[in-house]
Every structure is written in C-alpha cells, then in structure tokens.
Amino acid sequence: MQRAVLELPEPYALEETLFSGQAFRWARHGRSVEGFLENQPVRVTRRGRSLTVRGRFEGDLEGAVAAYLRVSDPMGQIYRDLGKDARIRAATERWSGLHLLAQQPFETTVSFIASSASNIPKIARSIEKLCRSLGEKKTFDGRRAHAFPTASRLARADLATLRGCEFGYRARYIKSAARAVAEGQVDLDRVARMPTDRAQETLVEGLDGVGPKVAACVLLFAMGKDDAFPVDRWVQRCVSEWYFDGARVTPKRCEAWGREYFGPRAGYAQQYLFHERRGGRVRSRPASRAPSG
DNA sequence: CCACGGCCTGATTC
DNA sequence: AGAATCAGGCCGT
C-alpha cells in the first residue's frame, strides 16, 4: 500500500474537476473519492489544500497524481490568456480552479465513443459494467475493483458482452476501435505526439465511432492537446447564443471558431464554457422527481 | 461541404 | 399512462 501527499495549488477545484464529465470512474465514498490512476485503484482524500492518495500502486504515486490532475498548469496565466470577453471571464471566475485532466488515452477513447447521443450517468454505468465484465480484477481495502480492460481484451470480446454493458449501437464501434488499437493500426502514443490537426484526423479516420468531437475529447482529456475544442450540443448552443447572437452555427464552424478565437488554450475555454452552461458538476445520481401531487 | 434519418436506451416531457 | 423527445455523435446517403 502506497501513500502520497500532495499540496494542491491555489486554485484547484478538485470535485468540480473529477465530476466535470471528463472522467467517468470517480465515485464519492464518504469523505473520499475513489477511482483509478494509471488504471490502478486509489482513494483520494482532501484536507484543505492537502491531498492524500492511497492505493496499492506500482510506480511513482505522487508523480502519477500530479500528472493526472495537471497541478502544474499555470491557471493564472491561462485565465489571463482566455479573458477575452465578459462571458468567458465570468465562467473562469465562477469555476476558478477547474482543471483539465491527463487521462489514459485508450480508456478515454472508449469512454467517449460510448458518450455519443448518451448522457453522463449512463456512460458511467456502461463503463463500470465493461470493467466488471472484462477488466482485470484488483483488490483495494478488501473491496473488488476492476481495471479498465486492455485493447486486445476488448477486441476479443464478443458483441453480446458489450451489448450487455448497454453500449447499444456503439458496441460495434467500441469493438472495432479496440481492434484497431490492439492490432497497431492506430498507435495512440504516436497520435499523442502528432500536431493537433493531424492527431484528430488520424483518430477520426482510424477508429470507428470516432468523429471530430470524440477525437477532440481524447486529444484534450488524455493527450494534453490544449488547443483542441470539442463541440458538443452544449458548447454549440452556448457559442451560438453568446457569440453569434443566436444564429445557427454548424459544429465544424463552431470548432474552427473556438480554436481561432481562444487560441492555444481553447480546450480550457471549452471546459469552462461547458461547465458554465451546464451549471456545474454532474450530480452523482439523477435528480429525483418531485411528487406530482 | 451541408442536411437528414437512423441508431440502443433510459430519463424526462408532453 | 403512453407517446414523443432528448442525450456530451457518428455513419451512410
């Protein structure tokens, strides 16, 4: 069992970040949050600015947390760079400390293939089921934890298993994309070293179920391509309303506009606009409906 | 290049 | 109550 203590920089909005919809496997457990770093189960506890991470971890745990949470991002500089108008300034001020993450590329790819025309709680459920049925079993504090399956394991899985995870029509995309990665037709480590445009193109052309939006999410949330600008319905809507006076904007134009307007930190702008538009982090369980009578 | 319908599925809305 | 509609899109036409 390893243990690492990390001093969080100011500002760092830990829960807003972990539950902002970039990552799907963190869960609150009492005062702690449980999830995975480098696909190994850990528990994270925050006391003030101090972050304690525990887990049966192979490798440099402190380095892994710091890298994952991107604690060295110069938020002050980022906010200054992005502060081009009242809208984005309001968003960065309100959600100050919200960070991008540096996640595992393959897991992120599969997760965002699963995200298409879906919603966050459902994506999280599907991913959890996937890990339970195909992921390596690990133990953590006497509890079972399941790592995210490898590409080759996923590629060999039969479609029925994936359907069982409620991926719906995305199941065949996931299997196909996993095969492309497992067979080396798409080398995610190599993609991560490409310039953003070529990296995005490579993902879209090489992986079924990956279009511009999903590819941009992988680039932004797992490959440190901070100039990527994923355009989903929320971002498209708020860009239309806030920057185009309500005029309709196609996703492609919206992406080009965002990258041009916000520049090298466009990805951070997207994250704050998205968060602002949705009104904060995702609730861990869906809101219960008020009784009708 | 853009527009459109179809796709699994569960939650919400009408 | 049961039917549409919508959800962090993508694919084929």
PDB file of C-alpha atoms (C1' of nucleotides) in Angstrom:
ATOM      1  CA  MET A   1       0.000   0.000   0.000  1.00  0.00           C
ATOM      2  CA  GLN A   2       1.476   3.289  -1.055  1.00  0.00           C
ATOM      3  CA  ARG A   3       0.581   6.671   0.211  1.00  0.00           C
ATOM      4  CA  ALA A   4       1.360  10.060  -1.228  1.00  0.00           C
ATOM      5  CA  VAL A   5       0.614  13.530  -0.006  1.00  0.00           C
ATOM      6  CA  LEU A   6       0.357  16.393  -2.399  1.00  0.00           C
ATOM      7  CA  GLU A   7      -0.128  20.073  -1.835  1.00  0.00           C
ATOM      8  CA  LEU A   8      -2.831  21.306  -4.190  1.00  0.00           C
ATOM      9  CA  PRO A   9      -2.116  24.607  -5.870  1.00  0.00           C
ATOM     10  CA  GLU A  10      -4.471  27.537  -5.486  1.00  0.00           C
ATOM     11  CA  PRO A  11      -6.879  27.467  -7.175  1.00  0.00           C
ATOM     12  CA  TYR A  12      -7.794  23.791  -7.582  1.00  0.00           C
ATOM     13  CA  ALA A  13     -11.454  22.747  -7.629  1.00  0.00           C
ATOM     14  CA  LEU A  14     -10.960  19.031  -7.108  1.00  0.00           C
ATOM     15  CA  GLU A  15     -14.522  17.742  -7.130  1.00  0.00           C
ATOM     16  CA  GLU A  16     -15.640  20.060  -9.893  1.00  0.00           C
ATOM     17  CA  THR A  17     -12.765  18.677 -11.919  1.00  0.00           C
ATOM     18  CA  LEU A  18     -13.257  14.980 -11.173  1.00  0.00           C
ATOM     19  CA  PHE A  19     -17.008  15.219 -11.786  1.00  0.00           C
ATOM     20  CA  SER A  20     -16.955  17.609 -14.710  1.00  0.00           C
ATOM     21  CA  GLY A  21     -17.683  14.901 -17.249  1.00  0.00           C
ATOM     22  CA  GLN A  22     -14.141  14.375 -18.467  1.00  0.00           C
ATOM     23  CA  ALA A  23     -13.718  11.241 -16.402  1.00  0.00           C
ATOM     24  CA  PHE A  24     -16.323   8.600 -15.672  1.00  0.00           C
ATOM     25  CA  ARG A  25     -14.906   6.357 -12.992  1.00  0.00           C
ATOM     26  CA  TRP A  26     -14.564   8.549  -9.901  1.00  0.00           C
ATOM     27  CA  ALA A  27     -17.044   7.955  -7.114  1.00  0.00           C
ATOM     28  CA  ARG A  28     -17.565   9.579  -3.774  1.00  0.00           C
ATOM     29  CA  HIS A  29     -17.053   7.320  -0.815  1.00  0.00           C
ATOM     30  CA  GLY A  30     -17.701   9.097   2.432  1.00  0.00           C
ATOM     31  CA  ARG A  31     -15.277  11.982   2.604  1.00  0.00           C
ATOM     32  CA  SER A  32     -13.049  10.458  -0.029  1.00  0.00           C
ATOM     33  CA  VAL A  33     -13.167   9.906  -3.730  1.00  0.00           C
ATOM     34  CA  GLU A  34     -12.251   6.588  -5.289  1.00  0.00           C
ATOM     35  CA  GLY A  35     -11.047   5.981  -8.772  1.00  0.00           C
ATOM     36  CA  PHE A  36      -8.046   4.969 -10.815  1.00  0.00           C
ATOM     37  CA  LEU A  37      -4.624   6.374 -11.539  1.00  0.00           C
ATOM     38  CA  GLU A  38      -2.769   4.671 -14.346  1.00  0.00           C
ATOM     39  CA  ASN A  39      -5.514   2.051 -14.142  1.00  0.00           C
ATOM     40  CA  GLN A  40      -4.740   1.212 -10.515  1.00  0.00           C
ATOM     41  CA  PRO A  41      -7.351   1.769  -7.806  1.00  0.00           C
ATOM     42  CA  VAL A  42      -6.737   4.645  -5.423  1.00  0.00           C
ATOM     43  CA  ARG A  43      -8.548   6.654  -2.807  1.00  0.00           C
ATOM     44  CA  VAL A  44      -8.147  10.388  -2.676  1.00  0.00           C
ATOM     45  CA  THR A  45      -8.852  12.436   0.412  1.00  0.00           C
ATOM     46  CA  ARG A  46      -8.620  16.167   0.644  1.00  0.00           C
ATOM     47  CA  ARG A  47      -7.998  18.183   3.777  1.00  0.00           C
ATOM     48  CA  GLY A  48      -7.743  21.836   2.971  1.00  0.00           C
ATOM     49  CA  ARG A  49      -5.022  22.176   0.387  1.00  0.00           C
ATOM     50  CA  SER A  50      -3.518  18.838   1.254  1.00  0.00           C
ATOM     51  CA  LEU A  51      -4.353  15.810  -0.846  1.00  0.00           C
ATOM     52  CA  THR A  52      -3.713  12.282   0.375  1.00  0.00           C
ATOM     53  CA  VAL A  53      -3.735   9.420  -2.085  1.00  0.00           C
ATOM     54  CA  ARG A  54      -3.664   5.802  -1.014  1.00  0.00           C
ATOM     55  CA  GLY A  55      -3.524   2.691  -3.086  1.00  0.00           C
ATOM     56  CA  ARG A  56      -1.663  -0.465  -3.907  1.00  0.00           C
ATOM     57  CA  PHE A  57       0.216   1.343  -6.604  1.00  0.00           C
ATOM     58  CA  GLU A  58       3.168   0.297  -8.681  1.00  0.00           C
ATOM     59  CA  GLY A  59       5.302   3.256  -9.626  1.00  0.00           C
ATOM     60  CA  ASP A  60       5.582   6.842  -8.547  1.00  0.00           C
ATOM     61  CA  LEU A  61       2.230   7.550  -6.958  1.00  0.00           C
ATOM     62  CA  GLU A  62       2.869  11.204  -6.217  1.00  0.00           C
ATOM     63  CA  GLY A  63       4.090  11.794  -9.739  1.00  0.00           C
ATOM     64  CA  ALA A  64       1.052   9.986 -11.125  1.00  0.00           C
ATOM     65  CA  VAL A  65      -1.417  12.125  -9.167  1.00  0.00           C
ATOM     66  CA  ALA A  66       0.346  15.324 -10.056  1.00  0.00           C
ATOM     67  CA  ALA A  67       0.399  14.429 -13.729  1.00  0.00           C
ATOM     68  CA  TYR A  68      -3.213  13.245 -13.781  1.00  0.00           C
ATOM     69  CA  LEU A  69      -4.532  16.327 -12.026  1.00  0.00           C
ATOM     70  CA  ARG A  70      -2.263  18.636 -14.003  1.00  0.00           C
ATOM     71  CA  VAL A  71      -1.415  20.504 -10.830  1.00  0.00           C
ATOM     72  CA  SER A  72       1.331  22.446 -12.596  1.00  0.00           C
ATOM     73  CA  ASP A  73      -1.000  24.145 -15.059  1.00  0.00           C
ATOM     74  CA  PRO A  74      -0.491  27.900 -14.720  1.00  0.00           C
ATOM     75  CA  MET A  75      -4.113  28.791 -14.092  1.00  0.00           C
ATOM     76  CA  GLY A  76      -3.475  32.494 -13.553  1.00  0.00           C
ATOM     77  CA  GLN A  77      -1.772  32.760 -16.898  1.00  0.00           C
ATOM     78  CA  ILE A  78      -4.462  30.647 -18.550  1.00  0.00           C
ATOM     79  CA  TYR A  79      -7.217  32.907 -17.219  1.00  0.00           C
ATOM     80  CA  ARG A  80      -5.383  35.970 -18.454  1.00  0.00           C
ATOM     81  CA  ASP A  81      -4.880  34.410 -21.883  1.00  0.00           C
ATOM     82  CA  LEU A  82      -8.545  33.431 -22.133  1.00  0.00           C
ATOM     83  CA  GLY A  83     -10.084  36.555 -20.646  1.00  0.00           C
ATOM     84  CA  LYS A  84     -11.123  37.995 -23.964  1.00  0.00           C
ATOM     85  CA  ASP A  85     -14.708  38.847 -23.125  1.00  0.00           C
ATOM     86  CA  ALA A  86     -17.213  39.032 -20.297  1.00  0.00           C
ATOM     87  CA  ARG A  87     -18.691  35.589 -20.943  1.00  0.00           C
ATOM     88  CA  ILE A  88     -15.527  33.591 -20.633  1.00  0.00           C
ATOM     89  CA  ARG A  89     -14.296  35.775 -17.780  1.00  0.00           C
ATOM     90  CA  ALA A  90     -17.484  35.090 -15.849  1.00  0.00           C
ATOM     91  CA  ALA A  91     -17.070  31.364 -16.435  1.00  0.00           C
ATOM     92  CA  THR A  92     -13.432  31.227 -15.372  1.00  0.00           C
ATOM     93  CA  GLU A  93     -14.192  33.296 -12.287  1.00  0.00           C
ATOM     94  CA  ARG A  94     -17.176  31.272 -11.238  1.00  0.00           C
ATOM     95  CA  TRP A  95     -15.472  27.904 -11.725  1.00  0.00           C
ATOM     96  CA  SER A  96     -11.995  29.019 -10.801  1.00  0.00           C
ATOM     97  CA  GLY A  97      -9.768  26.021 -10.178  1.00  0.00           C
ATOM     98  CA  LEU A  98     -11.498  23.711 -12.627  1.00  0.00           C
ATOM     99  CA  HIS A  99      -8.734  21.772 -14.369  1.00  0.00           C
ATOM    100  CA  LEU A 100      -8.299  19.593 -17.395  1.00  0.00           C
ATOM    101  CA  LEU A 101      -7.105  16.058 -16.632  1.00  0.00           C
ATOM    102  CA  ALA A 102      -4.449  13.869 -18.219  1.00  0.00           C
ATOM    103  CA  GLN A 103      -6.192  10.523 -18.503  1.00  0.00           C
ATOM    104  CA  GLN A 104      -5.360   7.216 -20.171  1.00  0.00           C
ATOM    105  CA  PRO A 105      -5.769   7.528 -23.949  1.00  0.00           C
ATOM    106  CA  PHE A 106      -7.385   4.172 -24.635  1.00  0.00           C
ATOM    107  CA  GLU A 107      -9.867   4.377 -21.787  1.00  0.00           C
ATOM    108  CA  THR A 108     -10.740   7.921 -22.816  1.00  0.00           C
ATOM    109  CA  THR A 109     -11.254   6.865 -26.410  1.00  0.00           C
ATOM    110  CA  VAL A 110     -13.649   4.081 -25.491  1.00  0.00           C
ATOM    111  CA  SER A 111     -15.463   6.225 -22.951  1.00  0.00           C
ATOM    112  CA  PHE A 112     -16.134   8.973 -25.440  1.00  0.00           C
ATOM    113  CA  ILE A 113     -17.188   6.576 -28.169  1.00  0.00           C
ATOM    114  CA  ALA A 114     -19.720   5.457 -25.597  1.00  0.00           C
ATOM    115  CA  SER A 115     -20.763   9.036 -24.971  1.00  0.00           C
ATOM    116  CA  SER A 116     -22.365   9.717 -28.321  1.00  0.00           C
ATOM    117  CA  ALA A 117     -26.022  10.619 -28.017  1.00  0.00           C
ATOM    118  CA  SER A 118     -25.957   9.488 -24.421  1.00  0.00           C
ATOM    119  CA  ASN A 119     -25.665  11.099 -21.020  1.00  0.00           C
ATOM    120  CA  ILE A 120     -23.077  11.103 -18.297  1.00  0.00           C
ATOM    121  CA  PRO A 121     -24.699   8.827 -15.697  1.00  0.00           C
ATOM    122  CA  LYS A 122     -25.447   6.264 -18.361  1.00  0.00           C
ATOM    123  CA  ILE A 123     -21.937   6.405 -19.772  1.00  0.00           C
ATOM    124  CA  ALA A 124     -20.546   5.874 -16.295  1.00  0.00           C
ATOM    125  CA  ARG A 125     -22.816   2.869 -15.755  1.00  0.00           C
ATOM    126  CA  SER A 126     -21.768   1.292 -19.028  1.00  0.00           C
ATOM    127  CA  ILE A 127     -18.074   1.821 -18.387  1.00  0.00           C
ATOM    128  CA  GLU A 128     -18.410   0.312 -14.934  1.00  0.00           C
ATOM    129  CA  LYS A 129     -20.143  -2.738 -16.355  1.00  0.00           C
ATOM    130  CA  LEU A 130     -17.481  -3.047 -19.003  1.00  0.00           C
ATOM    131  CA  CYS A 131     -14.736  -3.036 -16.409  1.00  0.00           C
ATOM    132  CA  ARG A 132     -16.572  -5.576 -14.309  1.00  0.00           C
ATOM    133  CA  SER A 133     -17.007  -7.966 -17.174  1.00  0.00           C
ATOM    134  CA  LEU A 134     -13.664  -7.572 -18.939  1.00  0.00           C
ATOM    135  CA  GLY A 135     -11.292  -5.647 -16.702  1.00  0.00           C
ATOM    136  CA  GLU A 136      -8.545  -7.167 -14.595  1.00  0.00           C
ATOM    137  CA  LYS A 137      -9.714  -7.782 -11.050  1.00  0.00           C
ATOM    138  CA  LYS A 138      -7.867  -5.904  -8.380  1.00  0.00           C
ATOM    139  CA  THR A 139      -8.465  -5.642  -4.677  1.00  0.00           C
ATOM    140  CA  PHE A 140      -8.411  -2.483  -2.703  1.00  0.00           C
ATOM    141  CA  ASP A 141      -9.067  -2.338   1.009  1.00  0.00           C
ATOM    142  CA  GLY A 142     -10.755  -5.691   0.784  1.00  0.00           C
ATOM    143  CA  ARG A 143     -13.102  -4.498  -1.931  1.00  0.00           C
ATOM    144  CA  ARG A 144     -13.045  -5.588  -5.545  1.00  0.00           C
ATOM    145  CA  ALA A 145     -12.000  -3.089  -8.129  1.00  0.00           C
ATOM    146  CA  HIS A 146     -11.864  -3.687 -11.831  1.00  0.00           C
ATOM    147  CA  ALA A 147      -9.326  -2.048 -14.042  1.00  0.00           C
ATOM    148  CA  PHE A 148     -10.238  -0.790 -17.466  1.00  0.00           C
ATOM    149  CA  PRO A 149      -9.813  -3.624 -19.989  1.00  0.00           C
ATOM    150  CA  THR A 150      -6.893  -3.637 -22.385  1.00  0.00           C
ATOM    151  CA  ALA A 151      -7.444  -3.036 -26.078  1.00  0.00           C
ATOM    152  CA  SER A 152      -6.708  -6.640 -27.007  1.00  0.00           C
ATOM    153  CA  ARG A 153      -9.077  -7.951 -24.374  1.00  0.00           C
ATOM    154  CA  LEU A 154     -11.782  -5.645 -25.640  1.00  0.00           C
ATOM    155  CA  ALA A 155     -11.079  -6.510 -29.230  1.00  0.00           C
ATOM    156  CA  ARG A 156     -11.591 -10.194 -28.465  1.00  0.00           C
ATOM    157  CA  ALA A 157     -14.810  -9.662 -26.532  1.00  0.00           C
ATOM    158  CA  ASP A 158     -17.964 -10.741 -28.268  1.00  0.00           C
ATOM    159  CA  LEU A 159     -20.549  -8.209 -29.187  1.00  0.00           C
ATOM    160  CA  ALA A 160     -23.122  -9.709 -26.864  1.00  0.00           C
ATOM    161  CA  THR A 161     -20.888  -8.966 -23.889  1.00  0.00           C
ATOM    162  CA  LEU A 162     -20.613  -5.354 -24.954  1.00  0.00           C
ATOM    163  CA  ARG A 163     -24.340  -5.163 -25.583  1.00  0.00           C
ATOM    164  CA  GLY A 164     -24.717  -6.412 -22.056  1.00  0.00           C
ATOM    165  CA  CYS A 165     -22.880  -3.310 -20.926  1.00  0.00           C
ATOM    166  CA  GLU A 166     -25.659  -1.251 -22.511  1.00  0.00           C
ATOM    167  CA  PHE A 167     -23.493   0.390 -25.104  1.00  0.00           C
ATOM    168  CA  GLY A 168     -26.301  -0.066 -27.592  1.00  0.00           C
ATOM    169  CA  TYR A 169     -25.346   0.614 -31.188  1.00  0.00           C
ATOM    170  CA  ARG A 170     -21.962   1.889 -30.017  1.00  0.00           C
ATOM    171  CA  ALA A 171     -20.922  -1.646 -29.064  1.00  0.00           C
ATOM    172  CA  ARG A 172     -19.647  -2.491 -32.525  1.00  0.00           C
ATOM    173  CA  TYR A 173     -17.765   0.805 -32.728  1.00  0.00           C
ATOM    174  CA  ILE A 174     -16.032   0.044 -29.462  1.00  0.00           C
ATOM    175  CA  LYS A 175     -15.048  -3.437 -30.536  1.00  0.00           C
ATOM    176  CA  SER A 176     -13.814  -2.213 -33.873  1.00  0.00           C
ATOM    177  CA  ALA A 177     -11.840   0.667 -32.390  1.00  0.00           C
ATOM    178  CA  ALA A 178     -10.329  -1.644 -29.796  1.00  0.00           C
ATOM    179  CA  ARG A 179      -9.208  -3.956 -32.573  1.00  0.00           C
ATOM    180  CA  ALA A 180      -7.628  -1.103 -34.497  1.00  0.00           C
ATOM    181  CA  VAL A 181      -5.649  -0.158 -31.399  1.00  0.00           C
ATOM    182  CA  ALA A 182      -4.797  -3.730 -30.452  1.00  0.00           C
ATOM    183  CA  GLU A 183      -3.551  -4.539 -33.944  1.00  0.00           C
ATOM    184  CA  GLY A 184      -1.490  -1.399 -34.074  1.00  0.00           C
ATOM    185  CA  GLN A 185      -3.351   0.251 -36.944  1.00  0.00           C
ATOM    186  CA  VAL A 186      -3.764   3.196 -34.647  1.00  0.00           C
ATOM    187  CA  ASP A 187      -0.928   3.850 -32.220  1.00  0.00           C
ATOM    188  CA  LEU A 188      -2.303   6.160 -29.544  1.00  0.00           C
ATOM    189  CA  ASP A 189       1.134   7.007 -28.163  1.00  0.00           C
ATOM    190  CA  ARG A 190       2.195   8.088 -31.600  1.00  0.00           C
ATOM    191  CA  VAL A 191      -1.006  10.069 -32.098  1.00  0.00           C
ATOM    192  CA  ALA A 192      -0.285  11.863 -28.838  1.00  0.00           C
ATOM    193  CA  ARG A 193       2.940  13.186 -30.324  1.00  0.00           C
ATOM    194  CA  MET A 194       1.343  14.478 -33.514  1.00  0.00           C
ATOM    195  CA  PRO A 195       0.270  18.055 -34.029  1.00  0.00           C
ATOM    196  CA  THR A 196      -3.365  18.542 -33.067  1.00  0.00           C
ATOM    197  CA  ASP A 197      -4.901  18.618 -36.540  1.00  0.00           C
ATOM    198  CA  ARG A 198      -3.137  15.535 -37.769  1.00  0.00           C
ATOM    199  CA  ALA A 199      -3.799  13.715 -34.498  1.00  0.00           C
ATOM    200  CA  GLN A 200      -7.512  14.456 -34.769  1.00  0.00           C
ATOM    201  CA  GLU A 201      -7.600  13.351 -38.396  1.00  0.00           C
ATOM    202  CA  THR A 202      -5.790  10.140 -37.548  1.00  0.00           C
ATOM    203  CA  LEU A 203      -8.270   9.245 -34.827  1.00  0.00           C
ATOM    204  CA  VAL A 204     -11.307  10.063 -36.955  1.00  0.00           C
ATOM    205  CA  GLU A 205     -10.054   8.101 -39.935  1.00  0.00           C
ATOM    206  CA  GLY A 206      -8.652   5.183 -37.984  1.00  0.00           C
ATOM    207  CA  LEU A 207     -11.309   4.491 -35.374  1.00  0.00           C
ATOM    208  CA  ASP A 208     -14.969   3.609 -35.902  1.00  0.00           C
ATOM    209  CA  GLY A 209     -17.339   5.672 -33.835  1.00  0.00           C
ATOM    210  CA  VAL A 210     -14.822   8.467 -33.511  1.00  0.00           C
ATOM    211  CA  GLY A 211     -15.814  11.714 -35.185  1.00  0.00           C
ATOM    212  CA  PRO A 212     -14.404  15.201 -34.687  1.00  0.00           C
ATOM    213  CA  LYS A 213     -15.994  15.711 -31.288  1.00  0.00           C
ATOM    214  CA  VAL A 214     -14.926  12.417 -29.744  1.00  0.00           C
ATOM    215  CA  ALA A 215     -11.437  12.798 -31.180  1.00  0.00           C
ATOM    216  CA  ALA A 216     -11.146  16.286 -29.725  1.00  0.00           C
ATOM    217  CA  CYS A 217     -12.133  14.934 -26.306  1.00  0.00           C
ATOM    218  CA  VAL A 218      -9.400  12.307 -26.464  1.00  0.00           C
ATOM    219  CA  LEU A 219      -6.864  14.934 -27.523  1.00  0.00           C
ATOM    220  CA  LEU A 220      -7.913  17.290 -24.763  1.00  0.00           C
ATOM    221  CA  PHE A 221      -8.578  14.951 -21.842  1.00  0.00           C
ATOM    222  CA  ALA A 222      -5.870  12.388 -22.447  1.00  0.00           C
ATOM    223  CA  MET A 223      -3.192  13.815 -24.688  1.00  0.00           C
ATOM    224  CA  GLY A 224      -2.614  17.321 -23.450  1.00  0.00           C
ATOM    225  CA  LYS A 225      -3.632  18.946 -26.718  1.00  0.00           C
ATOM    226  CA  ASP A 226      -4.934  22.096 -25.092  1.00  0.00           C
ATOM    227  CA  ASP A 227      -5.822  23.713 -28.396  1.00  0.00           C
ATOM    228  CA  ALA A 228      -8.447  21.059 -29.122  1.00  0.00           C
ATOM    229  CA  PHE A 229     -12.018  22.376 -28.901  1.00  0.00           C
ATOM    230  CA  PRO A 230     -14.640  19.619 -28.622  1.00  0.00           C
ATOM    231  CA  VAL A 231     -18.018  20.822 -29.800  1.00  0.00           C
ATOM    232  CA  ASP A 232     -20.977  19.025 -28.336  1.00  0.00           C
ATOM    233  CA  ARG A 233     -24.556  20.226 -28.172  1.00  0.00           C
ATOM    234  CA  TRP A 234     -23.917  22.291 -25.063  1.00  0.00           C
ATOM    235  CA  VAL A 235     -20.933  24.106 -26.465  1.00  0.00           C
ATOM    236  CA  GLN A 236     -22.607  24.570 -29.818  1.00  0.00           C
ATOM    237  CA  ARG A 237     -25.625  26.049 -28.100  1.00  0.00           C
ATOM    238  CA  CYS A 238     -23.756  28.448 -25.855  1.00  0.00           C
ATOM    239  CA  VAL A 239     -21.388  29.574 -28.593  1.00  0.00           C
ATOM    240  CA  SER A 240     -24.397  30.254 -30.782  1.00  0.00           C
ATOM    241  CA  GLU A 241     -26.154  32.223 -28.066  1.00  0.00           C
ATOM    242  CA  TRP A 242     -23.204  34.008 -26.530  1.00  0.00           C
ATOM    243  CA  TYR A 243     -21.027  34.698 -29.528  1.00  0.00           C
ATOM    244  CA  PHE A 244     -23.232  34.512 -32.622  1.00  0.00           C
ATOM    245  CA  ASP A 245     -26.301  36.350 -31.389  1.00  0.00           C
ATOM    246  CA  GLY A 246     -28.361  33.169 -31.519  1.00  0.00           C
ATOM    247  CA  ALA A 247     -27.530  32.401 -35.132  1.00  0.00           C
ATOM    248  CA  ARG A 248     -27.208  28.763 -36.017  1.00  0.00           C
ATOM    249  CA  VAL A 249     -23.611  27.524 -36.165  1.00  0.00           C
ATOM    250  CA  THR A 250     -22.592  24.153 -37.537  1.00  0.00           C
ATOM    251  CA  PRO A 251     -20.344  22.062 -35.274  1.00  0.00           C
ATOM    252  CA  LYS A 252     -17.492  22.323 -37.732  1.00  0.00           C
ATOM    253  CA  ARG A 253     -17.667  26.095 -37.863  1.00  0.00           C
ATOM    254  CA  CYS A 254     -18.063  26.245 -34.118  1.00  0.00           C
ATOM    255  CA  GLU A 255     -14.887  24.219 -33.633  1.00  0.00           C
ATOM    256  CA  ALA A 256     -12.915  26.332 -36.078  1.00  0.00           C
ATOM    257  CA  TRP A 257     -14.209  29.485 -34.470  1.00  0.00           C
ATOM    258  CA  GLY A 258     -13.351  28.344 -30.944  1.00  0.00           C
ATOM    259  CA  ARG A 259      -9.826  27.338 -31.836  1.00  0.00           C
ATOM    260  CA  GLU A 260      -9.244  30.593 -33.655  1.00  0.00           C
ATOM    261  CA  TYR A 261     -10.833  32.840 -31.056  1.00  0.00           C
ATOM    262  CA  PHE A 262      -9.368  31.267 -27.925  1.00  0.00           C
ATOM    263  CA  GLY A 263      -6.082  30.106 -29.380  1.00  0.00           C
ATOM    264  CA  PRO A 264      -3.639  27.638 -27.756  1.00  0.00           C
ATOM    265  CA  ARG A 265      -5.798  27.328 -24.616  1.00  0.00           C
ATOM    266  CA  ALA A 266      -9.065  26.800 -26.478  1.00  0.00           C
ATOM    267  CA  GLY A 267      -9.570  23.497 -24.701  1.00  0.00           C
ATOM    268  CA  TYR A 268      -9.647  25.199 -21.335  1.00  0.00           C
ATOM    269  CA  ALA A 269     -12.119  27.733 -22.697  1.00  0.00           C
ATOM    270  CA  GLN A 270     -14.331  24.902 -23.876  1.00  0.00           C
ATOM    271  CA  GLN A 271     -14.202  23.249 -20.480  1.00  0.00           C
ATOM    272  CA  TYR A 272     -15.268  26.422 -18.699  1.00  0.00           C
ATOM    273  CA  LEU A 273     -17.996  27.277 -21.199  1.00  0.00           C
ATOM    274  CA  PHE A 274     -19.343  23.739 -20.972  1.00  0.00           C
ATOM    275  CA  HIS A 275     -19.276  23.813 -17.186  1.00  0.00           C
ATOM    276  CA  GLU A 276     -20.850  27.247 -17.019  1.00  0.00           C
ATOM    277  CA  ARG A 277     -23.577  26.270 -19.415  1.00  0.00           C
ATOM    278  CA  ARG A 278     -24.411  23.103 -17.545  1.00  0.00           C
ATOM    279  CA  GLY A 279     -24.311  24.868 -14.207  1.00  0.00           C
ATOM    280  CA  GLY A 280     -21.547  22.880 -12.572  1.00  0.00           C
ATOM    281  CA  ARG A 281     -20.544  19.328 -11.909  1.00  0.00           C
ATOM    282  CA  VAL A 282     -22.619  16.288 -12.575  1.00  0.00           C
ATOM    283  CA  ARG A 283     -24.733  15.008  -9.758  1.00  0.00           C
ATOM    284  CA  SER A 284     -23.741  11.509  -8.751  1.00  0.00           C
ATOM    285  CA  ARG A 285     -27.254  10.273  -9.113  1.00  0.00           C
ATOM    286  CA  PRO A 286     -30.098  11.647 -11.203  1.00  0.00           C
ATOM    287  CA  ALA A 287     -32.362  14.149  -9.537  1.00  0.00           C
ATOM    288  CA  SER A 288     -35.433  12.550  -8.058  1.00  0.00           C
ATOM    289  CA  ARG A 289     -38.620  13.893  -9.414  1.00  0.00           C
ATOM    290  CA  ALA A 290     -40.767  15.957  -7.172  1.00  0.00           C
ATOM    291  CA  PRO A 291     -44.047  14.280  -6.256  1.00  0.00           C
ATOM    292  CA  SER A 292     -46.725  15.467  -8.616  1.00  0.00           C
ATOM    293  CA  GLY A 293     -49.490  15.768  -6.135  1.00  0.00           C
TER     294      GLY A 293
ATOM    295  C1'  DC B   1     -19.065  20.954 -47.789  1.00  0.00           C
ATOM    296  C1'  DC B   2     -24.042  20.549 -45.630  1.00  0.00           C
ATOM    297  C1'  DA B   3     -28.521  18.183 -44.458  1.00  0.00           C
ATOM    298  C1'  DC B   4     -31.013  14.405 -42.977  1.00  0.00           C
ATOM    299  C1'  DG B   5     -32.609   9.946 -40.878  1.00  0.00           C
ATOM    300  C1'  DG B   6     -31.330   6.003 -38.204  1.00  0.00           C
ATOM    301  C1'  DC B   7     -29.390   4.053 -34.287  1.00  0.00           C
ATOM    302  C1'  DC B   8     -29.612   1.456 -28.445  1.00  0.00           C
ATOM    303  C1'  DT B   9     -31.592   3.048 -24.433  1.00  0.00           C
ATOM    304  C1'  DG B  10     -33.273   5.339 -20.226  1.00  0.00           C
ATOM    305  C1'  DA B  11     -34.996   9.569 -18.374  1.00  0.00           C
ATOM    306  C1'  DT B  12     -37.822  13.381 -18.924  1.00  0.00           C
ATOM    307  C1'  DT B  13     -41.513  15.849 -21.111  1.00  0.00           C
ATOM    308  C1'  DC B  14     -45.831  16.313 -23.300  1.00  0.00           C
TER     309       DC B  14
ATOM    310  C1'  DA C   1     -50.496   6.422 -18.869  1.00  0.00           C
ATOM    311  C1'  DG C   2     -48.364   6.060 -23.272  1.00  0.00           C
ATOM    312  C1'  DA C   3     -46.023   8.509 -26.847  1.00  0.00           C
ATOM    313  C1'  DA C   4     -42.557  11.744 -28.240  1.00  0.00           C
ATOM    314  C1'  DT C   5     -38.290  13.808 -27.369  1.00  0.00           C
ATOM    315  C1'  DC C   6     -33.759  14.311 -25.892  1.00  0.00           C
ATOM    316  C1'  DA C   7     -28.985  12.883 -24.571  1.00  0.00           C
ATOM    317  C1'  DG C   8     -21.677  15.492 -24.324  1.00  0.00           C
ATOM    318  C1'  DG C   9     -22.482  11.941 -32.208  1.00  0.00           C
ATOM    319  C1'  DC C  10     -21.387   9.119 -35.883  1.00  0.00           C
ATOM    320  C1'  DC C  11     -22.349   6.859 -40.197  1.00  0.00           C
ATOM    321  C1'  DG C  12     -24.308   6.370 -44.634  1.00  0.00           C
ATOM    322  C1'  DT C  13     -26.876   8.501 -48.218  1.00  0.00           C
TER     323       DT C  13
END
